[in-house]
Coordinates of C-alpha atoms and ligand atoms in Angstrom, one line a residue:
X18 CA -27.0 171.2 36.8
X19 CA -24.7 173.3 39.0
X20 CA -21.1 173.9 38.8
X21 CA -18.8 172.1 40.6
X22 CA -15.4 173.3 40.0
X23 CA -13.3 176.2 38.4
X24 CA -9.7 176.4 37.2
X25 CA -7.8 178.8 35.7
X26 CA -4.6 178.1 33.8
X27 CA -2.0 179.8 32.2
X28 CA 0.1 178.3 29.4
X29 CA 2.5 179.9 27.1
X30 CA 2.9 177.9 23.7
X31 CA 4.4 180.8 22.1
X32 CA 2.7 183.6 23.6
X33 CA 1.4 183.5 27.6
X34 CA -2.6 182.4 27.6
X35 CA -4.8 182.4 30.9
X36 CA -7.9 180.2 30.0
X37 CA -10.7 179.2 32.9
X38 CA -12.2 175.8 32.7
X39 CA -15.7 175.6 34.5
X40 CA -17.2 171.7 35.2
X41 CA -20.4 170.4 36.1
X42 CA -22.0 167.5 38.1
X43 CA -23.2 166.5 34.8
X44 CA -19.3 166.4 33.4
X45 CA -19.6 169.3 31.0
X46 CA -16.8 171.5 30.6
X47 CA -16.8 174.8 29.5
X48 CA -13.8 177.3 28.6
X49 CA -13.2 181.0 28.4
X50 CA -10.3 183.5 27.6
X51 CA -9.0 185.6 30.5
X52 CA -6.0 186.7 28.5
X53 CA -4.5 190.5 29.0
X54 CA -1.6 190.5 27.2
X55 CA 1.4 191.8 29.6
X56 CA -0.6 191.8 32.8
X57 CA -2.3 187.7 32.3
X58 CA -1.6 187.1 36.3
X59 CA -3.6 190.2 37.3
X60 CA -6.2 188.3 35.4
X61 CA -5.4 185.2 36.8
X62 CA -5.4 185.6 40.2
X63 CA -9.0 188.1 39.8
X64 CA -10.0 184.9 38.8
X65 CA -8.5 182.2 41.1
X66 CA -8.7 184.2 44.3
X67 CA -12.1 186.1 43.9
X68 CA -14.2 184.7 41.3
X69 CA -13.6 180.8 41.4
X70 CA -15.2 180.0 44.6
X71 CA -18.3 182.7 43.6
X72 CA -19.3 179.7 40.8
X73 CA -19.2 176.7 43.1
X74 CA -22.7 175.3 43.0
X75 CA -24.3 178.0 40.6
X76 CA -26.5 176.9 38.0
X77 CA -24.3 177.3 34.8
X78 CA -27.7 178.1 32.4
X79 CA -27.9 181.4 34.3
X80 CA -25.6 183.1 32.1
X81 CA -26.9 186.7 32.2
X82 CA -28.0 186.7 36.0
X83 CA -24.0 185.3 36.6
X84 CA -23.0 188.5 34.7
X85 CA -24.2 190.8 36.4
X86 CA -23.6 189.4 39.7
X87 CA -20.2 190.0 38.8
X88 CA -20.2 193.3 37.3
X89 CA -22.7 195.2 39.4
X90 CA -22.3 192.7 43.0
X91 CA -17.8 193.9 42.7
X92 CA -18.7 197.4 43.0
X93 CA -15.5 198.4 41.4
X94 CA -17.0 198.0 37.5
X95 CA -15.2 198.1 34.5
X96 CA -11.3 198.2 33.6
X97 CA -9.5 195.6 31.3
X98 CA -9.1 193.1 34.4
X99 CA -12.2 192.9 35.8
X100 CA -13.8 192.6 32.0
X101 CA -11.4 190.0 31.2
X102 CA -12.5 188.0 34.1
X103 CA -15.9 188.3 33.4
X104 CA -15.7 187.7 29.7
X105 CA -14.0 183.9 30.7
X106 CA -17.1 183.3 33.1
X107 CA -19.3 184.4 30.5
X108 CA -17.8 182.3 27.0
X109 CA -17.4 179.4 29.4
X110 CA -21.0 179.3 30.2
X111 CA -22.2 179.4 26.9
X112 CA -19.8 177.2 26.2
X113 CA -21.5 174.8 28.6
X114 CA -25.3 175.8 27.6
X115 CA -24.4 175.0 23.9
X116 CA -22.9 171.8 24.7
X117 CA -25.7 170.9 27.1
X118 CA -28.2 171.7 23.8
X119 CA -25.9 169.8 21.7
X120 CA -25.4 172.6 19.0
X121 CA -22.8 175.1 17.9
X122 CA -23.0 178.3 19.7
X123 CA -23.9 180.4 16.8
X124 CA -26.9 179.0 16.7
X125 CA -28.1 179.4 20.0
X126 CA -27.4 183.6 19.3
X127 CA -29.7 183.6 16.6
X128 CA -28.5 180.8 14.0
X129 CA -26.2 181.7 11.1
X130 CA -26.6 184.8 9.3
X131 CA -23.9 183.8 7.0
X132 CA -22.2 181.1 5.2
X133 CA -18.9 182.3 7.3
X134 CA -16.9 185.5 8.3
X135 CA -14.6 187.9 6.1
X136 CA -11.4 187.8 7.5
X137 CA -8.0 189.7 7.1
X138 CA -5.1 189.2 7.8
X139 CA -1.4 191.1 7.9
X140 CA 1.0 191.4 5.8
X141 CA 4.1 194.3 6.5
X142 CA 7.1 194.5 5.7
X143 CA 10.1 197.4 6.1
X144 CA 10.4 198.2 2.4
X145 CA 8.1 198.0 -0.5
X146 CA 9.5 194.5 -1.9
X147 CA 8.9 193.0 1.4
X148 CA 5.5 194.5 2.0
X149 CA 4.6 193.5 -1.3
X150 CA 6.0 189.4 -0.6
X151 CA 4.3 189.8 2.7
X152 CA 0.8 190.5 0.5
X153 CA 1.7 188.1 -1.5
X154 CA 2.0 185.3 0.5
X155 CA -1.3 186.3 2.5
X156 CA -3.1 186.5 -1.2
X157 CA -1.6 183.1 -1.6
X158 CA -3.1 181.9 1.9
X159 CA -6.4 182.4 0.6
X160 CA -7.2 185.8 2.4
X161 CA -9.5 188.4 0.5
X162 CA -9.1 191.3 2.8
X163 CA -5.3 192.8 4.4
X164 CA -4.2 195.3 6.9
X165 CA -0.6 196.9 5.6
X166 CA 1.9 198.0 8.0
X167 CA 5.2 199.4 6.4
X168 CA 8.2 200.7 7.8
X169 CA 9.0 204.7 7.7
X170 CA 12.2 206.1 6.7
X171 CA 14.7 207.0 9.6
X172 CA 12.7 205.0 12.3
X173 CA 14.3 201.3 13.6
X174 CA 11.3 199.5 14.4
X175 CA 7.9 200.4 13.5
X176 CA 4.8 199.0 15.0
X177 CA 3.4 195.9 13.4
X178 CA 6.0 195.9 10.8
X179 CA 8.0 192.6 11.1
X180 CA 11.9 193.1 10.9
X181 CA 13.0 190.3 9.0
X182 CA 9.8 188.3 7.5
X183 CA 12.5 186.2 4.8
X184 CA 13.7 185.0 8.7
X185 CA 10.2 183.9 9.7
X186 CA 9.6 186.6 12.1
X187 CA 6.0 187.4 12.4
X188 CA 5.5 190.5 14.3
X189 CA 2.2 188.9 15.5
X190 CA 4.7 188.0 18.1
X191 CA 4.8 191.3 19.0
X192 CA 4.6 191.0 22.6
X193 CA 5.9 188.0 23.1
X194 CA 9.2 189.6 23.6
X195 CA 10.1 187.7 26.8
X196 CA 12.3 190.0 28.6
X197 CA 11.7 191.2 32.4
X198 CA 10.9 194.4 30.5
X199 CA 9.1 196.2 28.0
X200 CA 11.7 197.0 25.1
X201 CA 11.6 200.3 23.3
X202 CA 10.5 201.2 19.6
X203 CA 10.9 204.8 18.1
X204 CA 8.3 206.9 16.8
X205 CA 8.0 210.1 14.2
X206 CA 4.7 211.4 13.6
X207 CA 5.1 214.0 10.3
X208 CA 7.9 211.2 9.1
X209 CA 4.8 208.4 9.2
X210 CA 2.3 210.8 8.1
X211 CA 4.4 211.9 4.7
X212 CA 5.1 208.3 4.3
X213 CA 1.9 206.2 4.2
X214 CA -0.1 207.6 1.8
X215 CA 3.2 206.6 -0.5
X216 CA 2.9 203.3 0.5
X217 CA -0.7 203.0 -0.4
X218 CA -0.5 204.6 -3.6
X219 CA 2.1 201.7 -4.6
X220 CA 0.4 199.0 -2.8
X221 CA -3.0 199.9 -5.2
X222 CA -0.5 200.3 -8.0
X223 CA 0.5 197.2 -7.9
X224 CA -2.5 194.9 -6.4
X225 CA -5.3 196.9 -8.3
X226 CA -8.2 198.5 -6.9
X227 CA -10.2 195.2 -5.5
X228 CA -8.5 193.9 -2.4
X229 CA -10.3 195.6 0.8
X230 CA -7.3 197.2 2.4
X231 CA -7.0 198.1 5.9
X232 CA -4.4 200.3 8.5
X233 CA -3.6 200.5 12.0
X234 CA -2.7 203.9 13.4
X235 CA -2.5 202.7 17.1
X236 CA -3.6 205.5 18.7
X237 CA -0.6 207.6 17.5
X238 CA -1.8 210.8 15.9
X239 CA -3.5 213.9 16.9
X240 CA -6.8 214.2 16.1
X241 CA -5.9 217.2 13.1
X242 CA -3.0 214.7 12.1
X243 CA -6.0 211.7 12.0
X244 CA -8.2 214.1 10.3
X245 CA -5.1 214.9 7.7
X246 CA -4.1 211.4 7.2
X247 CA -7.8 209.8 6.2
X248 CA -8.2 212.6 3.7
X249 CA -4.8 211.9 2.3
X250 CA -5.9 208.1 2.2
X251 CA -9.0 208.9 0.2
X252 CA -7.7 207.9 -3.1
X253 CA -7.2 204.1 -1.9
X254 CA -10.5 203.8 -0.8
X255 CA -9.4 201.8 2.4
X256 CA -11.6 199.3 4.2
X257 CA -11.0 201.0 7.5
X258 CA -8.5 203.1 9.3
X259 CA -8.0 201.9 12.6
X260 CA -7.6 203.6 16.3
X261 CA -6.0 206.8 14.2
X262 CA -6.1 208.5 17.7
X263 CA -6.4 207.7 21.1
X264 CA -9.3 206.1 22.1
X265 CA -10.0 207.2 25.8
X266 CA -11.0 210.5 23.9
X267 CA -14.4 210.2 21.7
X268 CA -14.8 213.4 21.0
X269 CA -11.2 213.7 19.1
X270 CA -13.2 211.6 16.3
X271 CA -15.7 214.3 16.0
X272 CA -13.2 216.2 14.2
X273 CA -11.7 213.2 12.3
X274 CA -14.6 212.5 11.0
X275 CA -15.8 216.4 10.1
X276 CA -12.2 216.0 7.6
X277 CA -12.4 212.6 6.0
X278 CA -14.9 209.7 4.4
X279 CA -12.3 207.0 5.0
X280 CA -14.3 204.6 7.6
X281 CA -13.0 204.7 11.0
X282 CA -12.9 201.7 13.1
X283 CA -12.0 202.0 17.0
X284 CA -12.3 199.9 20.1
X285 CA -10.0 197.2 20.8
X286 CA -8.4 198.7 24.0
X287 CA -12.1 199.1 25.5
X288 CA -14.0 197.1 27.5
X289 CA -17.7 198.0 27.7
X290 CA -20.6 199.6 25.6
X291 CA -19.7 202.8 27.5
X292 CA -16.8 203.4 25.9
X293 CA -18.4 203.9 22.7
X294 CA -21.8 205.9 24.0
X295 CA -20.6 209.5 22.1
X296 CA -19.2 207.3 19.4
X297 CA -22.0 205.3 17.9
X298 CA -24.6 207.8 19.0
X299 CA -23.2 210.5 16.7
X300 CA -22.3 207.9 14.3
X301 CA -18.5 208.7 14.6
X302 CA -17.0 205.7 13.5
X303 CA -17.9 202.6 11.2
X304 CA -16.7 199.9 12.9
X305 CA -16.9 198.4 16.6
X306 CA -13.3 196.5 17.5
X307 CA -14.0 194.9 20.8
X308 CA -12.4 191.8 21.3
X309 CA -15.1 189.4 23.2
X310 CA -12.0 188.8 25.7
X311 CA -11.8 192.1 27.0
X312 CA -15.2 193.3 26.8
X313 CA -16.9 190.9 28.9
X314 CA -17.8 187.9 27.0
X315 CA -20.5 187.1 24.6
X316 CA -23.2 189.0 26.8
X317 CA -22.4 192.2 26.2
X318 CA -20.6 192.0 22.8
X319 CA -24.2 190.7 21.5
X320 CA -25.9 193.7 23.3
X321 CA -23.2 196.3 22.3
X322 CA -23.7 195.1 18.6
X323 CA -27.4 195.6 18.4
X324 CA -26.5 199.0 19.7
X325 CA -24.1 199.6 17.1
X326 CA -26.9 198.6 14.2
X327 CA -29.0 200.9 15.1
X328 CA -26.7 203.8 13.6
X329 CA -25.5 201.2 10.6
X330 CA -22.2 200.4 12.0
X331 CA -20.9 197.1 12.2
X332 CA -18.5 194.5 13.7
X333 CA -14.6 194.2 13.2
X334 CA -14.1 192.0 16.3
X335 CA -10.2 192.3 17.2
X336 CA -8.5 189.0 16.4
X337 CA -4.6 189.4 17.0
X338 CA -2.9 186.5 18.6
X339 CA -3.1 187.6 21.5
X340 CA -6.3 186.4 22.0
X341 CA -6.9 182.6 22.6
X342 CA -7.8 180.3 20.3
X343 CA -10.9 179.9 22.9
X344 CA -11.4 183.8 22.1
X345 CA -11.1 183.4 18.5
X346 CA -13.9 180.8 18.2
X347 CA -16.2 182.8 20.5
X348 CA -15.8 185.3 18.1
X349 CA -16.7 183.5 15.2
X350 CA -19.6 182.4 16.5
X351 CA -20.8 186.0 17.1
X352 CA -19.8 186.5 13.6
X353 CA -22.0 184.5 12.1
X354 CA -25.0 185.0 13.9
X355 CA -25.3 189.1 14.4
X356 CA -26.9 190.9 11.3
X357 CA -24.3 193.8 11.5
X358 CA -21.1 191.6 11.2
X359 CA -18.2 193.9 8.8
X360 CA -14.5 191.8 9.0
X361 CA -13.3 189.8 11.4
X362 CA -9.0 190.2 11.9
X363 CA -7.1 187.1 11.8
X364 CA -3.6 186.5 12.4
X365 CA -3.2 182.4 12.9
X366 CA -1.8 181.4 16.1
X367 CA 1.4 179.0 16.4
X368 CA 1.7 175.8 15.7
X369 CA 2.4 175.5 19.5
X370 CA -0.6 177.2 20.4
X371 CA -2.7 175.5 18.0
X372 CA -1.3 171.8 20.1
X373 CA -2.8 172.8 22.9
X374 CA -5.7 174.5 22.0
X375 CA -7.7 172.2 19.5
X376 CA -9.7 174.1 17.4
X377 CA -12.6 173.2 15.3
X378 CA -12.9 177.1 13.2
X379 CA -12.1 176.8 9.5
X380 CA -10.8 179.1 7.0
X381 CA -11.5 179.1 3.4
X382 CA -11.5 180.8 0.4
X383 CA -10.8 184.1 3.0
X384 CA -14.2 183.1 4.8
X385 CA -14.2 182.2 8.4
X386 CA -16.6 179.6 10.3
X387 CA -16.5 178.4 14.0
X388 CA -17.8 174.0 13.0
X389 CA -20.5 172.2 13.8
X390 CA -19.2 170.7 17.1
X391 CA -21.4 171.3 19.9
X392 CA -20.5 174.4 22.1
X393 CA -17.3 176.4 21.2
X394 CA -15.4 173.8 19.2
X395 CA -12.3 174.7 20.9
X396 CA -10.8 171.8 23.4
X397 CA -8.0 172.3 25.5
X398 CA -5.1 169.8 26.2
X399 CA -3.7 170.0 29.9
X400 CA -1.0 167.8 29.6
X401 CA 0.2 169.5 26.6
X402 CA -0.1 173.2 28.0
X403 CA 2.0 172.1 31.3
X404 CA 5.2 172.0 29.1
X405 CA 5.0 175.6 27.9
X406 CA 5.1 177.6 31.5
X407 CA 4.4 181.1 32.0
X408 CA 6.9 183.2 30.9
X409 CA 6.9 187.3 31.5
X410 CA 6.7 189.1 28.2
X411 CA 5.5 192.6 27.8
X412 CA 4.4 194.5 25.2
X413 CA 6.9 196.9 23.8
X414 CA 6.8 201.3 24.7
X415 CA 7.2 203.8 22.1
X416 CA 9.2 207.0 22.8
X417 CA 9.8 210.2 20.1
X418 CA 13.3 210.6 19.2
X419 CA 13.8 212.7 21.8
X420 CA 13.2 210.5 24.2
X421 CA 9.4 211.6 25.2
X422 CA 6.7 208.7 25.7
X423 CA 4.1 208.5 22.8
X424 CA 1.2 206.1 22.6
X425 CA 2.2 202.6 21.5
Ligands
LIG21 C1 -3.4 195.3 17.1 C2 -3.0 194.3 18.1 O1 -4.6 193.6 16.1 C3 -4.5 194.8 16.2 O2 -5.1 195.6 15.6 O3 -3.6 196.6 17.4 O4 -2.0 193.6 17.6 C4 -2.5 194.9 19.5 O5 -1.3 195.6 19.3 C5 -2.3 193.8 20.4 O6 -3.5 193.1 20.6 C6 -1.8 194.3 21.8 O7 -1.8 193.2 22.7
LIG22 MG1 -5.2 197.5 16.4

């Protein structure tokens, strides 16, 4: 079998998607996820104008030979681009392999170590009664884990917190703010850090001390202000606090961690096992967020979380809409076949999306599982995707009240 063509498309149902189709002369398709939310052409042409012709007449079964053609034979290794790319050669080829065995993919990494995959999901809201609907309704959806995002006093907009969720808005949509430009949100570190502990304190007041909660700091604090904040979080025993500073630095979370027992889980900006050496090696976090998207594919994500078990920390693959349907079911394959799986994040995509992407995952009773249909499960609908063209949206850029640029 060799591969005789390679496209890459880009669709916005929604949100923009860049998705690589590979076929054989045997007529097996295969699909992967090259989507970078804000920059998807840079992806789209590293595809198109260096990488497609590379695949013409390879043998598709020679998935981890492939890989490192393209990783070590660019040179220039690394960076969100590049591993985006890759990671759509890489889940389209399994994609292909499991379809050519005629199984699922999760059981070609392993079989199922589960009968399916934790998943949360978030709720938000500006005020408590909205938070608390917003939980609700997500209760009432079936999930069994949540992240909570709330607004702070004195700030506009607030990352992850949706404005008006009576209105439908879903900040999930975050990005999708199509404009020729990024717009701006406002932050306040010492107002967020008095504030959140508040809003857990009534959020375990109210929904009891069972439901695994979960935050996202997005890379906002100081590591003294991290450290400060999971200590002040002990009390409601959170499942996680996420990316509580930025990520480039590992060594910030030596200090975190020296403060606080609330788990730490980091990881969904990088893009290889690199990135996490200090971390897992000194056993500074708990949780591995790599999204199989931008870290290369299924490959290294396997590899990466065999690493990670040896020091007893597991997976929390990143799951935000932003990632394709086609990266959502490579996930869930992972999920259920690695031994160190811990939550998987799960926002729902769009009707829209979900027309032109058709998926075969399930989700019940809070669990998460990829089918039975051979390969990924996930087809993908051409003529549907040509009537949602690309349209520039960028993610939004955070400034202090006075003006200064803070991490978004
Ligand atoms: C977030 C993401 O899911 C998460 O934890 O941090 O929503 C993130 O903001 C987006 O993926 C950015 O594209
Ligand atoms: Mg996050």
């Amino acid at each position: 079998m060799i591969v005789t063509q390679a496209d890459v498309m880009v669709t916005s149902p929604g949100r923009n998607f860049v998705t690589l189709k590979i076929t054989t002369d045997d007529g097996l398709v295969g699909y992967g996820d090259a989507t970078l939310n804000g920059r998807e052409l840079a992806v789209a042409s590293y595809l198109r104008d260096h990488v497609a012709t590379l695949l013409i007449g390879r043998d598709p079964h020679q998935i981890e030979d492939t890989w490192q053609y393209l990783y070590r034979g660019a040179y220039w290794r690394r960076g969100p681009v590049t591993m985006a790319a890759i990671a759509a050669v890489d889940v389209a080829l399994w994609d292909i392999k499991a379809k050519a065995a005629g199984m699922p993919l999760y059981q070609l990494l392993g079989g199922a170590s589960r009968t399916g995959a934790l998943a949360y999901g978030h709720a938000s809201g500006f005020e408590l009664p909205s938070l608390f609907d917003s939980i609700r309704e997500h209760l009432e959806l079936g999930y069994r884990a949540i992240r909570i995002q709330s607004g702070v006093p004195g700030l506009d907009t607030v990352y992850g917190v949706a404005k008006s969720p009576a209105m439908g808005e879903r900040y999930d949509y975050e990005p999708a703010r199509r404009s020729a430009a990024p717009t701006a949100e406002q932050w306040d570190t010492r107002a967020y850090l008095r504030h959140v502990p508040t809003v857990f304190e009534a959020v375990r007041n109210e929904f009891g001390p069972e439901l695994p909660l979960l935050h996202d700091g997005h890379h906002r604090m100081t590591p003294i202000q991290a450290a400060k904040l999971g200590k002040a979080l002990e009390p409601y025993d959170l499942f996680w606090l996420e990316d509580c500073t930025p990520a480039e630095n590992q060594e910030a979370l030596r200090l975190v961690r020296r403060h606080t027992t609330t788990p730490l889980a980091i990881g969904e900006i990088f893009n290889t096992a690199f990135d996490y050496q200090t971390l897992i090696t000194e056993q500074l976090i708990d949780y591995v967020r790599s999204a199989v998207t931008h870290t290369g594919g299924i490959t290294p994500m396997k590899k990466l979380f065999d690493f990670a078990a040896m020091y007893q920390i597991k997976s929390g693959i990143h799951g935000p809409t932003d990632i394709s349907p086609v990266g959502m079911a490579a996930a869930l394959h992972l999920d259920l076949a690695i031994h160190n799986f811990g939550i998987q994040e799960y926002m729902r995509h769009s009707p829209e999306t979900l027309e032109v992407f058709r998926t075969s995952y399930t989700f019940t009773d809070g669990l998460l599982h990829p089918g039975e249909q051979p390969g990924l499960g996930v087809e993908y609908d051409e003529d549907v995707a040509d009537k949602f063209p690309y349209d520039p949206a960028y993610l939004p850029v955070n400034r202090l009240l006075d003006g200064t640029v803070h991490d978004w």
